Short mmCIF file of C-alpha atoms and ligand atoms in Angstrom, two decimals:
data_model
loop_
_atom_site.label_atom_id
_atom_site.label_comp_id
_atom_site.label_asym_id
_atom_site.label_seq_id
_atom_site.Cartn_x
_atom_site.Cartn_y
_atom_site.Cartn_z
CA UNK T 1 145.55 98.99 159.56
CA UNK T 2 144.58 102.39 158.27
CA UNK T 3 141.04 103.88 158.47
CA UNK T 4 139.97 106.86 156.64
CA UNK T 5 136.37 108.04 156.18
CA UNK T 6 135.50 109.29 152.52
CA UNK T 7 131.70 110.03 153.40
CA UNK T 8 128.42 110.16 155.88
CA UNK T 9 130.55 112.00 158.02
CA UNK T 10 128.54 115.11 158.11
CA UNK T 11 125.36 113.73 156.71
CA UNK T 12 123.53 110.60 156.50
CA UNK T 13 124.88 110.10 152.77
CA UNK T 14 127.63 108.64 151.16
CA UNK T 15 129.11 106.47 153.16
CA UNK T 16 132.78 105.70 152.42
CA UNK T 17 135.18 104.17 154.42
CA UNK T 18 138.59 102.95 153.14
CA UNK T 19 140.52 100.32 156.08
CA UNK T 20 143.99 99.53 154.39
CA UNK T 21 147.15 97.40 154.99
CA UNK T 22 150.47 97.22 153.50
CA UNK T 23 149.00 94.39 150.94
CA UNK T 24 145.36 95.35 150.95
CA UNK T 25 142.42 97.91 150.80
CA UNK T 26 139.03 97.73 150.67
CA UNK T 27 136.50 99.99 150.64
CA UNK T 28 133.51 99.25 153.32
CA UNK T 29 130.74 100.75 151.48
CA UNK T 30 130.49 102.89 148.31
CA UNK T 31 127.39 105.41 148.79
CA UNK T 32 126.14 108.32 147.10
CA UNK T 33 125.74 111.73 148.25
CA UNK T 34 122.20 112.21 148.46
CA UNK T 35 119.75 115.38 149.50
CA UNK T 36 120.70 119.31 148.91
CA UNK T 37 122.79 119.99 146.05
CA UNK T 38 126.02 120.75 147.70
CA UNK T 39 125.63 117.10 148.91
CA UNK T 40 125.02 115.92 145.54
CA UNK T 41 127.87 117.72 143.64
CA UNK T 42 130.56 115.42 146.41
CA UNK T 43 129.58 112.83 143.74
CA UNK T 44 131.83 114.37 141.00
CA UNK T 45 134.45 115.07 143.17
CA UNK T 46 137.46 112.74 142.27
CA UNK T 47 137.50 109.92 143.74
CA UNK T 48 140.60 110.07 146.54
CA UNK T 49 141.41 106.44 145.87
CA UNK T 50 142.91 105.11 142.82
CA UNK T 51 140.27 102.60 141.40
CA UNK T 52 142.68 99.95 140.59
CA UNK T 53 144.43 99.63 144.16
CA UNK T 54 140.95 98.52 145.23
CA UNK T 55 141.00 94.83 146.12
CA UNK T 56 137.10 94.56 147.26
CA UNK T 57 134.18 96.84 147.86
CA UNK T 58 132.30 95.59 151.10
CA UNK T 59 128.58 96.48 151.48
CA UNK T 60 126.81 96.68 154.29
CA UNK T 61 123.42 97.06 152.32
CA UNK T 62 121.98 98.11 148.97
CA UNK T 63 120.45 101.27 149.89
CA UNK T 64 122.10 104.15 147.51
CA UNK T 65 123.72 105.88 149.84
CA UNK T 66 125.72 102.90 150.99
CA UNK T 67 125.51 101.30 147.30
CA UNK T 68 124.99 103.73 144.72
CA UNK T 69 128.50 105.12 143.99
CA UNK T 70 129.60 101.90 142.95
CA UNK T 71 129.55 102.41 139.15
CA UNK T 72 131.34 105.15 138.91
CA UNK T 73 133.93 102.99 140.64
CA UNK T 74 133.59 100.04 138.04
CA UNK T 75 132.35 101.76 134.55
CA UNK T 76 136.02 102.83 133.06
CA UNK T 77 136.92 99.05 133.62
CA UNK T 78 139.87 99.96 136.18
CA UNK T 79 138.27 98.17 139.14
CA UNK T 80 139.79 94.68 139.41
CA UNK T 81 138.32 94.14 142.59
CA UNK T 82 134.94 92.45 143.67
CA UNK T 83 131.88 93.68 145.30
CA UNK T 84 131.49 91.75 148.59
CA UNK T 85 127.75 91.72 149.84
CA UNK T 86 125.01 89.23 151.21
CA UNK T 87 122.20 87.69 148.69
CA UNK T 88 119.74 90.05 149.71
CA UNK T 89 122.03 92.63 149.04
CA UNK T 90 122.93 91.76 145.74
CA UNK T 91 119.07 90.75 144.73
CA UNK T 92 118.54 94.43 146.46
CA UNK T 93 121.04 96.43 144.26
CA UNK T 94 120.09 94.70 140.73
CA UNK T 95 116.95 96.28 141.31
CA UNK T 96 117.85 99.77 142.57
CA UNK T 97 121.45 100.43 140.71
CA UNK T 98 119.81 100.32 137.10
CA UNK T 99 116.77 102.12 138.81
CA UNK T 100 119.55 105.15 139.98
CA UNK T 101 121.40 105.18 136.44
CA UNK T 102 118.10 105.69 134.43
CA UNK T 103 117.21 108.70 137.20
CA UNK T 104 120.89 110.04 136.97
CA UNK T 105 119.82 109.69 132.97
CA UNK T 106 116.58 111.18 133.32
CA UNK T 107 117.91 114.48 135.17
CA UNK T 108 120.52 114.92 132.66
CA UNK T 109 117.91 115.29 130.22
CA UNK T 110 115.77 117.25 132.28
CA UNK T 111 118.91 119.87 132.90
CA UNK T 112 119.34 120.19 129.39
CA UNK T 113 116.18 120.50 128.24
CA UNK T 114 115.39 123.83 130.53
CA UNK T 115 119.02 124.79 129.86
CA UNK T 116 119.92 124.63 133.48
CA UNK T 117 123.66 123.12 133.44
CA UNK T 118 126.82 125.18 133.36
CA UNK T 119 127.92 121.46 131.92
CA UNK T 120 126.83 121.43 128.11
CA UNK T 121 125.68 119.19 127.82
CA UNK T 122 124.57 117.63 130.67
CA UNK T 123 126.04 113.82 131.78
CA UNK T 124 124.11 111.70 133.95
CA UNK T 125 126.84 110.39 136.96
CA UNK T 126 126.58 106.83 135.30
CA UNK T 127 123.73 105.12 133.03
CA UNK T 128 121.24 102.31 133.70
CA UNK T 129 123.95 100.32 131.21
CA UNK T 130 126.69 101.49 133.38
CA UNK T 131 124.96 100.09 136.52
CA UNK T 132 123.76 97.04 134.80
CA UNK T 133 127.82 96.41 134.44
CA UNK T 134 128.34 96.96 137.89
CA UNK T 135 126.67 93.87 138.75
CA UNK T 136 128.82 91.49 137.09
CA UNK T 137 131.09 92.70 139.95
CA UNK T 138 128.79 91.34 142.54
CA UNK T 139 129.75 88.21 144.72
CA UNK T 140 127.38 87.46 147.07
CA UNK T 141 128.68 85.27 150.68
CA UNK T 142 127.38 83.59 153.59
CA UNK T 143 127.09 85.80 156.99
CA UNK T 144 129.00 84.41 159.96
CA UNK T 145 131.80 83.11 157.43
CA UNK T 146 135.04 84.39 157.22
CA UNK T 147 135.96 85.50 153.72
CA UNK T 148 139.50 86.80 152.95
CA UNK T 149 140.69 89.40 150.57
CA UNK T 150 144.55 90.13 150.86
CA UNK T 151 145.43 89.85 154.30
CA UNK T 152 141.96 90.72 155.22
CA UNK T 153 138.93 88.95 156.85
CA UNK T 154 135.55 90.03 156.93
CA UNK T 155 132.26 89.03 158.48
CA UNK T 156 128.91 89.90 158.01
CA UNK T 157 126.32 89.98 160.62
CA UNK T 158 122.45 90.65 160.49
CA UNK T 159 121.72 94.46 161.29
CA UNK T 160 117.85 94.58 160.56
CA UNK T 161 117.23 97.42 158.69
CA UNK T 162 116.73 96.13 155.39
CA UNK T 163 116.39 92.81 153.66
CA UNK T 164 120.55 91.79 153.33
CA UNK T 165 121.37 94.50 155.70
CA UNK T 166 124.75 93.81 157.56
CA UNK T 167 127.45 95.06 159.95
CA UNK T 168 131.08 94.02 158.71
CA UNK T 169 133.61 92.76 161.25
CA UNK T 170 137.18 93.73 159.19
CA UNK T 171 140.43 92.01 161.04
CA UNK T 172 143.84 91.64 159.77
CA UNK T 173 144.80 88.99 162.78
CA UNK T 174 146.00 91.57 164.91
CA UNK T 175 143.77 94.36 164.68
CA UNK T 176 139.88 94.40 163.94
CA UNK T 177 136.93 97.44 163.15
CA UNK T 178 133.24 96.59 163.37
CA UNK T 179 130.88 98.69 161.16
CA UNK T 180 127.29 98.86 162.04
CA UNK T 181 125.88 99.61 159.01
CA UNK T 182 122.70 101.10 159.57
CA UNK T 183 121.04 99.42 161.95
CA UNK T 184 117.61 98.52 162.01
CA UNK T 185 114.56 98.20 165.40
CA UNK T 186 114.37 95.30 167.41
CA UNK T 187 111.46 95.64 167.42
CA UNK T 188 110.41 95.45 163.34
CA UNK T 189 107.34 93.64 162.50
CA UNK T 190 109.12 92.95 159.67
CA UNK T 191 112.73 92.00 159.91
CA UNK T 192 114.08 89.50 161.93
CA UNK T 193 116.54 91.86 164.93
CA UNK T 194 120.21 93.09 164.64
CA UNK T 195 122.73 90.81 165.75
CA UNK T 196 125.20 91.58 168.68
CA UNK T 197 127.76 93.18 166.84
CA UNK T 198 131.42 91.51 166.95
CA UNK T 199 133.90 92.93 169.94
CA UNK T 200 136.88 95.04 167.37
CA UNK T 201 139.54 97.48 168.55
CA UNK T 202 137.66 99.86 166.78
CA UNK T 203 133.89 100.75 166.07
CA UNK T 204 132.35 102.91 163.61
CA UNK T 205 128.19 103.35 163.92
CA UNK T 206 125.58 105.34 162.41
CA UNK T 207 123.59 108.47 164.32
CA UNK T 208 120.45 108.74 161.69
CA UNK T 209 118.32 108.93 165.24
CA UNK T 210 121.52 109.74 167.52
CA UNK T 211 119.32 113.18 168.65
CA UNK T 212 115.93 111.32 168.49
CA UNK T 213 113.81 108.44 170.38
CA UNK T 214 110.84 106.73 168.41
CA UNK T 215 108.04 107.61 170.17
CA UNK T 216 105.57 104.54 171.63
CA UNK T 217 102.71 104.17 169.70
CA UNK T 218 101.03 101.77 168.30
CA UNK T 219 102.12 102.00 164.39
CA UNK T 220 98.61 99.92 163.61
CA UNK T 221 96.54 102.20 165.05
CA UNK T 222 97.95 105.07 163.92
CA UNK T 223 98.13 104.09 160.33
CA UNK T 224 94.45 102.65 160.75
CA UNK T 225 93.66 106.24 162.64
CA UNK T 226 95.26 108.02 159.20
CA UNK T 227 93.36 105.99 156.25
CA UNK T 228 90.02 105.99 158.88
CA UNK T 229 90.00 110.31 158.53
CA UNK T 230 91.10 110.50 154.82
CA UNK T 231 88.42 107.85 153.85
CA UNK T 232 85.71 109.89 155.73
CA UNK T 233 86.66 113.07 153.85
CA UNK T 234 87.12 111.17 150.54
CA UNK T 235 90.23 111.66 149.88
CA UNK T 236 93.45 110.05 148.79
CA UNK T 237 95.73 109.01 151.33
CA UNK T 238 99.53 109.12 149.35
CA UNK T 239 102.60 107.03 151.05
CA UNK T 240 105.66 108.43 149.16
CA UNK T 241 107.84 105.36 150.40
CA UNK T 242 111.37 103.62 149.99
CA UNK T 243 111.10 101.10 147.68
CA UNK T 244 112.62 99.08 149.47
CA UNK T 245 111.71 97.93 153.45
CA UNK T 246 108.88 100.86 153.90
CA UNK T 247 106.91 99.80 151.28
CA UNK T 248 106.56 96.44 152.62
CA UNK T 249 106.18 97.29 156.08
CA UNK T 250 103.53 99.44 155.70
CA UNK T 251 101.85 97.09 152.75
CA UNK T 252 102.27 94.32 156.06
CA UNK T 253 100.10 96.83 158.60
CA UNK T 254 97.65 97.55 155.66
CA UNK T 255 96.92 94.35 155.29
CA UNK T 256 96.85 92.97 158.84
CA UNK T 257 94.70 95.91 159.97
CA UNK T 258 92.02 95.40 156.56
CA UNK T 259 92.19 91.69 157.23
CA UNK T 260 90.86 92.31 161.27
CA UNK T 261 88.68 95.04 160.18
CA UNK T 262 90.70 98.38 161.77
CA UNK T 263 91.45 99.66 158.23
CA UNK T 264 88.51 100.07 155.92
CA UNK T 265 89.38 97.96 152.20
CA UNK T 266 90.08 100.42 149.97
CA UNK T 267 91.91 100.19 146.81
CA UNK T 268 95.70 100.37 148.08
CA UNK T 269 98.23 100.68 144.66
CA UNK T 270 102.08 100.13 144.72
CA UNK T 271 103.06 102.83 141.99
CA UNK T 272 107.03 102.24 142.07
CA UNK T 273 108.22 99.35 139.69
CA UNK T 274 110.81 99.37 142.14
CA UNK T 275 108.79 98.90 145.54
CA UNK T 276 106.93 96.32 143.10
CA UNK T 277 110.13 94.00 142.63
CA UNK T 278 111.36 95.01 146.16
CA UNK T 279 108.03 93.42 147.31
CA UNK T 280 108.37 90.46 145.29
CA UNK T 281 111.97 89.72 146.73
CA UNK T 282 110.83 90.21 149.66
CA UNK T 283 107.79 88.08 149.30
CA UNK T 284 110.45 85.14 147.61
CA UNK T 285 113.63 85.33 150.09
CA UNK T 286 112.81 85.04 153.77
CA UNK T 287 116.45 85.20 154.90
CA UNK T 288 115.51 88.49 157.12
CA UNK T 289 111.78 87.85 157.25
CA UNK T 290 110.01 87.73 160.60
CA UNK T 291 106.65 86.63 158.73
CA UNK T 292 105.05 83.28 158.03
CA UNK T 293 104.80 83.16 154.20
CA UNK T 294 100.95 83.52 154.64
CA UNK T 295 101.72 86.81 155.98
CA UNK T 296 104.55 87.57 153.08
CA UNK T 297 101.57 86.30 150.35
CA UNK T 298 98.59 88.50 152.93
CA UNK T 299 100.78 91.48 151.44
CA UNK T 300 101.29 90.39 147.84
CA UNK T 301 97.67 89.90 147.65
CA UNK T 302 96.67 93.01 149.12
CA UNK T 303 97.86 95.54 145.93
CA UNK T 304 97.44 96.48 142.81
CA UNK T 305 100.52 97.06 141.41
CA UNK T 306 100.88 99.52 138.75
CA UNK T 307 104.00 99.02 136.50
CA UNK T 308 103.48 100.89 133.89
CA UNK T 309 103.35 104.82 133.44
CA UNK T 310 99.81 104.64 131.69
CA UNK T 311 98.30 102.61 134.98
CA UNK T 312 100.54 105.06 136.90
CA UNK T 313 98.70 108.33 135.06
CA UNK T 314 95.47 106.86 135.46
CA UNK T 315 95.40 107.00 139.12
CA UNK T 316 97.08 110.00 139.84
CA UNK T 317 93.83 111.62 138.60
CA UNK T 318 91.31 108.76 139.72
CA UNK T 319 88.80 109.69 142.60
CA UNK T 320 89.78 108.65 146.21
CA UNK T 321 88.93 107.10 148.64
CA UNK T 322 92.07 105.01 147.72
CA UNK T 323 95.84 104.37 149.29
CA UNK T 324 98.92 105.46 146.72
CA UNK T 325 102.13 104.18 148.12
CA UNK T 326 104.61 105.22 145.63
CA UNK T 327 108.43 106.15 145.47
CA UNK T 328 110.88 108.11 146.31
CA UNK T 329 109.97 108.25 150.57
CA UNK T 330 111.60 111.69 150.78
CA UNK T 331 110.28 113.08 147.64
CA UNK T 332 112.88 114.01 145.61
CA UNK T 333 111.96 112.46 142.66
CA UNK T 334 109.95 109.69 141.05
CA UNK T 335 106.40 109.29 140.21
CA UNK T 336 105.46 110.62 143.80
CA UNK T 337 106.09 113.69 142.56
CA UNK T 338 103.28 113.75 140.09
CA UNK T 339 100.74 112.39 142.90
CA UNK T 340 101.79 115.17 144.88
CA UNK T 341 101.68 117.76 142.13
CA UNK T 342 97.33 116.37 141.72
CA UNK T 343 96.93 116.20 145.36
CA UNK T 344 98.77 117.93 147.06
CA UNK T 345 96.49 121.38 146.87
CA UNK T 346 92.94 119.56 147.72
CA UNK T 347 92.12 119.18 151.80
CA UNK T 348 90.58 116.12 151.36
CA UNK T 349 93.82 114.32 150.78
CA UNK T 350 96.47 113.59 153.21
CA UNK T 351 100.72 113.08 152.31
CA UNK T 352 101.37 110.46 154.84
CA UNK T 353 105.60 110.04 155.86
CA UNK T 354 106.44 106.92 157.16
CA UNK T 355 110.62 107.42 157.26
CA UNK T 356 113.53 109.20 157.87
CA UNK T 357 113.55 112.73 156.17
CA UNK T 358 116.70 113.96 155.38
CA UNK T 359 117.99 117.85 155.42
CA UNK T 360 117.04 119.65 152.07
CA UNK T 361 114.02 117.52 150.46
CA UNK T 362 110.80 117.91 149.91
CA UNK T 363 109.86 115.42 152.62
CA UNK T 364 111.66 117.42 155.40
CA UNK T 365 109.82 121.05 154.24
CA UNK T 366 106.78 119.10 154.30
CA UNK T 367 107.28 117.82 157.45
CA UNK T 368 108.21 120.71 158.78
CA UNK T 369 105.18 122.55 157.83
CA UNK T 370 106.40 124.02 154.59
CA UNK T 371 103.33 125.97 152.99
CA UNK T 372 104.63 126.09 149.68
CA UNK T 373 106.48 123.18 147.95
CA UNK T 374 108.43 123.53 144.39
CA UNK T 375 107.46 120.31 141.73
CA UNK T 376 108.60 120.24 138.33
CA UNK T 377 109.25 123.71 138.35
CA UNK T 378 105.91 124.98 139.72
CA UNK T 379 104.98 126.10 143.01
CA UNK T 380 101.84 124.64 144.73
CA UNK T 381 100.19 125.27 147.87
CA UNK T 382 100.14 122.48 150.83
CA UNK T 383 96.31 121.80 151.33
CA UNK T 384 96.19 118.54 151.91
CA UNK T 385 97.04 116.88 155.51
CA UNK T 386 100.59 115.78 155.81
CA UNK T 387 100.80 113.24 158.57
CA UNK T 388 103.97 111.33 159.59
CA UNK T 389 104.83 108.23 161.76
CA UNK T 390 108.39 108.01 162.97
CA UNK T 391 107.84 104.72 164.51
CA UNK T 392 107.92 103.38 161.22
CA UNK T 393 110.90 103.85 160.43
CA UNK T 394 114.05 101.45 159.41
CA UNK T 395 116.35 102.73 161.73
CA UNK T 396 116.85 102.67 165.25
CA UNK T 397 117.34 105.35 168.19
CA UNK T 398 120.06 106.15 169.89
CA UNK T 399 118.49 104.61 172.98
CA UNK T 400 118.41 101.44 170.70
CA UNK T 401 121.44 101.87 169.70
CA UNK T 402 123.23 101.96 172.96
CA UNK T 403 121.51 99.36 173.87
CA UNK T 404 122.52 96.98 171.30
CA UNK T 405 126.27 98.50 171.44
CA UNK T 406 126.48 98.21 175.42
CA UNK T 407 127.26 94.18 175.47
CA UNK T 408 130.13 94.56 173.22
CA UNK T 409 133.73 94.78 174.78
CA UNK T 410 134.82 98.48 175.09
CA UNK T 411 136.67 99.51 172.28
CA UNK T 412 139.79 101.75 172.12
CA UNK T 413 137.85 104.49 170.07
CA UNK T 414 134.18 104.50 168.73
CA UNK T 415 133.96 106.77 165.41
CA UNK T 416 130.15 108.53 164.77
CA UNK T 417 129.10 108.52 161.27
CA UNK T 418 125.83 108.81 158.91
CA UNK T 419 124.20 111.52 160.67
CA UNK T 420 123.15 114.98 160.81
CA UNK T 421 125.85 117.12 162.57
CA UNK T 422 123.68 117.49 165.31
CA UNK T 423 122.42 113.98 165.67
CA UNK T 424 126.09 112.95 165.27
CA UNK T 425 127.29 114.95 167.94
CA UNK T 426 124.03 113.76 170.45
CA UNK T 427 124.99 109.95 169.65
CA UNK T 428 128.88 110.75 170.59
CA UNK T 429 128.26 112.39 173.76
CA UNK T 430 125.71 109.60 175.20
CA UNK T 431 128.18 106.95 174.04
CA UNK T 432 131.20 108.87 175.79
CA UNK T 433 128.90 109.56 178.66
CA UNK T 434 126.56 105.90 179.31
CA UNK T 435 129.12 103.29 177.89
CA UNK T 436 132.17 105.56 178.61
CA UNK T 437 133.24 104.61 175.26
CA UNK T 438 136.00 107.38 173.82
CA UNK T 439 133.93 108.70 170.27
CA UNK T 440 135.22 110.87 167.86
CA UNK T 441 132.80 112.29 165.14
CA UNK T 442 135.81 112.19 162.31
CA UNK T 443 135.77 115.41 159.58
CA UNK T 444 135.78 114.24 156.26
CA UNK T 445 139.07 112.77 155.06
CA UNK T 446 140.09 112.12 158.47
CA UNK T 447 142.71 109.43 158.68
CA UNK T 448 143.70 106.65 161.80
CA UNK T 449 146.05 103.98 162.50
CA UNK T 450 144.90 101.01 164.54
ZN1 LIG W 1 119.99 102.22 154.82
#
């Protein structure tokens, strides 16, 4: 078997990893670049790999930058090959793949209406239609059953994280690789806890946190601490969140914490058709769920959902006290933007980050104290609080990580992917020095036989 990684190798974005046999290759996730432009502009690279010599595409998850590259892959009606992924991550991506053509669309149009392309005119990467198509592609199957393609056999196994989230065991009888995926907490209120991953020659695992612990505290109180102080100054408390998994762990803690009387009831809206259907799924398939479905309806019940861009406008400028949890998490686009661009100068309000922040968007400068933020090609002043809890957050630490890596049987090499360069490099030194385990952080492109 051959191995070569095509992405996340020196970023938390688009992962790509091609394994390949004489008969056979698949591709183990198909992500977009994601974050600073330089990222972004990988996604018009040519693809290394000839479209039609694809046999399957393997998700581990929907999330974009595992999913999101997969209709440029199928739109020019090469691919001949299937998407492999779990129900929830099929349910997952017909919601956000149509959702990332129409903003692929929408910048396109944006770039050539302020004339900033040296492409005239601008294309988006793939349409909503494109990744409508996609989906015919999609063939959902059982975890913890072998399913063949060529000469291959793959496995899925529960990795938290997200609702469908898996790590893929790949074998062709001889030789195997496991892939974590990214891999969720333990310790989520939310999702039921990553499975022990499957023993393979060869492992390849994510580093989002490889640098970073979560730090103890109690989420509840915390989030109940945050829409306490806002309330009191009568402000708006905004939750630019991922659609999908954020959303609904945080619309869990609102309502647990209103219904035992920590949180005051305020008006809490869900201002992401996305989050909405992501909250509905969630609310319908309990596959993942940790939650009775009293808790699953508790959450339902708690929002007003606002689907529409007239109920959207109308509460951007509506007085506070009132909770806005709206999308994208890291704020690089979507109708957070416009909630930040009304609320984001006034003191009274507070910008509230409840995930991972990646190198180059808004979220990180915010987070990092940024005083000054760019929206829609304006500059405004950071007034309002901005507050952030890292407990929340979908992935787990490295301490996590080792942990849940340290019962599996040494492998001949362990290859670091999807993080930072730092965090990468943190994650393959603990796992070289606690589990003795020989990692590599690959370069992109790199290439092995197993
Ligand atoms: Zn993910």
């Amino acid at each position: 078997m051959k191995l070569t990684f095509y992405g996340a190798t020196d970023t938390v974005t688009g992962s790509k990893f091609l394994v390949e046999t004489e008969r056979t290759r698949i591709l183990v996730d198909c992500g977009l670049f994601q974050g600073v432009k330089s990222l972004r502009s990988r996604n018009w690279d040519r693809f290394p790999v000839k479209t039609d010599s694809l046999d399957a595409v393997v998700l581990t998850h929907a999330h974009l930058d595992h999913s999101g590259y997969v209709p440029v892959l199928t739109r020019r009606g090469r691919f001949r090959g299937k998407i492999l992924c779990t129900t929830g991550t099929r349910d997952l991506a017909r919601i956000l793949l149509p959702d990332s053509g129409h903003l692929q669309e929408e910048q396109a149009k944006f770039l050539n209406r302020i004339g900033a392309t040296r492409h005239r005119p601008a294309e988006p990467l793939y349409t909503s239609d494109e990744a409508l198509a996609a989906l015919k592609y999609f063939e959902a199957v059982p975890r913890h059953e072998d399913v063949q393609v060529g000469d291959l056999t793959i496995r899925f196994s529960r990795a938290g994280h997200i609702l469908g989230a898996s790590s893929v065991h790949v074998s062709d009888g001889r030789r195997s690789i496991s892939f974590s995926g990214d891999v969720g907490r333990a310790s989520d209120p939310l999702l039921k806890p990553p499975e022990r991953m499957q023993d393979a020659d060869v492992v390849v695992v994510e580093s989002t946190y490889g640098n970073r612990r979560h730090p103890e505290v109690d989420t509840a109180q915390e989030l109940a601490e945050v829409v306490r102080d806002t309330n009191a100054r009568g402000g708006v408390l905004l939750i630019p969140a991922f659609a999908v998994g954020r959303s609904q762990m945080v619309l869990h803690e609102l309502a647990k914490g209103m219904a035992a009387g920590t949180i005051p009831r305020v008006p809490v809206y869900l201002d992401s058709p996305m989050a909405i259907s992501a909250t509905e799924l969630f609310v319908a398939n309990d596959e993942d769920s940790r939650l009775s479905d009293a808790e699953r309806q508790a959450m339902c019940d708690l929002v007003q959902p606002t689907p529409t861009v007239e109920q959207s406008k109308a509460i951007t400028h509506a007085k506070g006290p009132m909770i806005v949890l709206s999308a994208s998490g890291m704020a690089t686009g979507g109708r957070i933007l416009h909630h930040l661009a009304a609320r984001l100068e006034d003191p009274a309000n507070t910008v509230l980050f409840v995930g991972f922040q990646a190198a180059g968007t808004r979220g990180e400068a915010l987070t990092s104290g940024a005083e000054e933020i760019k929206l829609h090609g304006r500059y405004f002043q950071v007034r309002a609080q901005i507050r952030r809890i890292e407990a929340l957050s979908a992935h787990a630490d490295y301490r996590e990580i080792l942990e849940w890596l340290r019962p599996m049987r040494k492998p001949e090499s362990c290859y670091v992917v999807h993080g930072e360069p730092s965090a990468r490099d943190a994650m393959r030194v603990r796992l070289q020095d606690e589990l003795d385990w020989n990692a590599f952080a690959p370069p992109h492109g790199f290439s092995t036989l197993l």
